Coordinates of C-alpha atoms in Angstrom, one line a residue:
M1 CA 147.3 54.4 98.4
L2 CA 147.4 51.2 100.4
R3 CA 149.8 48.5 99.5
R4 CA 150.2 45.0 100.8
P5 CA 153.8 44.4 99.7
V6 CA 155.3 41.0 99.2
E7 CA 158.3 42.1 101.4
S8 CA 157.0 44.9 103.7
A9 CA 160.4 45.7 105.2
Q10 CA 161.3 47.5 102.0
F11 CA 158.6 50.1 102.8
T12 CA 160.3 51.1 106.1
S13 CA 163.8 51.4 104.6
F14 CA 165.6 54.7 104.7
V15 CA 165.6 54.9 100.9
W16 CA 161.8 54.5 100.7
I17 CA 161.0 56.9 103.6
D18 CA 163.4 59.5 102.1
L19 CA 161.7 59.1 98.7
L20 CA 158.2 59.7 100.3
R21 CA 159.4 62.7 102.3
R22 CA 161.0 64.3 99.2
A23 CA 157.7 63.8 97.4
G24 CA 155.8 65.5 100.2
V25 CA 154.0 62.4 101.4
R26 CA 152.9 62.4 105.0
I27 CA 154.0 59.1 106.5
S28 CA 151.8 57.4 109.1
M29 CA 153.3 54.3 110.8
D30 CA 150.4 53.7 113.2
G31 CA 147.3 55.1 111.6
K32 CA 147.6 58.3 113.6
G33 CA 150.7 59.8 112.0
R34 CA 153.0 59.0 114.8
Y35 CA 155.2 56.2 116.2
L36 CA 154.9 54.6 119.6
P37 CA 157.7 56.0 121.8
S38 CA 155.9 54.6 124.9
H39 CA 156.8 51.1 123.6
G40 CA 160.4 52.1 123.2
L41 CA 160.2 52.3 119.4
Q42 CA 162.5 54.7 117.7
E43 CA 161.6 56.3 114.4
H44 CA 164.7 55.2 112.5
H45 CA 164.3 51.5 113.4
C46 CA 160.8 50.9 114.4
R47 CA 158.3 48.5 113.0
A48 CA 155.0 50.2 112.0
A49 CA 153.2 50.7 115.3
D50 CA 149.7 50.1 114.0
N51 CA 151.0 46.8 112.6
I52 CA 151.6 45.5 116.2
F53 CA 147.9 45.5 116.8
V54 CA 146.9 44.1 113.4
E55 CA 149.5 41.3 113.6
R56 CA 148.1 40.3 117.0
L57 CA 144.6 40.2 115.4
W58 CA 145.9 37.9 112.6
R59 CA 147.7 35.7 115.0
T60 CA 144.5 35.3 117.2
L61 CA 142.4 34.7 114.1
K62 CA 144.7 31.9 112.9
Y63 CA 145.0 30.1 116.2
E64 CA 141.4 30.5 117.3
C65 CA 139.7 30.0 113.9
V66 CA 141.7 29.1 110.8
Y67 CA 143.9 26.3 112.3
L68 CA 140.8 24.6 113.9
H69 CA 138.8 24.2 110.7
A70 CA 139.2 22.5 107.4
W71 CA 136.6 24.3 105.2
E72 CA 135.8 22.5 102.0
T73 CA 135.1 25.6 99.9
G74 CA 136.1 29.2 99.8
S75 CA 132.5 30.3 100.6
K76 CA 132.5 28.1 103.7
A77 CA 135.8 29.6 104.8
R78 CA 134.5 33.1 104.2
A79 CA 131.4 32.4 106.3
G80 CA 133.5 30.9 109.0
L81 CA 135.9 33.9 109.1
R82 CA 132.9 36.3 109.1
N83 CA 131.3 34.4 112.0
W84 CA 134.6 34.4 114.0
L85 CA 135.2 38.1 113.4
D86 CA 131.6 38.9 114.5
F87 CA 132.3 36.8 117.7
Y88 CA 135.7 38.5 118.2
N89 CA 134.2 42.0 118.0
R90 CA 130.9 41.4 119.8
K91 CA 131.3 38.6 122.3
R92 CA 134.9 37.5 122.9
P93 CA 136.2 39.0 126.2
H94 CA 139.4 41.0 125.8
S95 CA 141.7 41.3 128.9
A96 CA 143.0 44.7 127.7
R97 CA 139.4 46.1 127.7
G98 CA 138.4 45.0 131.2
G99 CA 137.0 41.7 129.8
L100 CA 134.7 43.5 127.4
P101 CA 134.5 42.9 123.7
P102 CA 135.6 45.8 121.4
S103 CA 132.1 46.6 120.2
V104 CA 130.9 47.2 123.8
V105 CA 133.8 49.4 124.6
Y106 CA 133.3 51.4 121.3
W107 CA 129.6 52.0 121.8
Q108 CA 130.2 53.1 125.4
K109 CA 132.5 55.8 124.1
N110 CA 130.2 56.7 121.2
P111 CA 126.7 56.1 122.4
L112 CA 125.0 58.6 119.9
T113 CA 126.4 56.8 116.9
Q114 CA 125.1 53.3 117.9
P115 CA 122.9 52.1 115.1
D116 CA 120.4 50.4 117.5
Q117 CA 119.6 53.7 119.2
P118 CA 117.0 56.1 117.9
E119 CA 118.3 59.5 116.9
P120 CA 118.0 62.2 119.6
R121 CA 115.1 64.5 119.0
V122 CA 115.4 68.2 119.3
A123 CA 112.5 69.9 121.2

């Protein structure tokens, strides 16, 4: 179950976490089932580690796209966001990735899954 709560802090409270644990629910705070101790975050008072990266994406989206446009309709806004996200993933340089866009880094790590490549043939 994925939830987008109105007040997300309630879902990291001791009461909520204890309820989940007693119900046998495996809690993942960063999408990999762990916290980020390398960032100095402690389990009992840490913000969800995966949220750090998502919040950065939303901030970038707002400042580089949303705040710069005044779309007249929802469909124009949707198209504008789609175009920006495509740019962000395929063309925008990322300093944390050696200046490469995320899609280039991903396909370098997973060359056989790239959709443009023909499937390898077995002799």
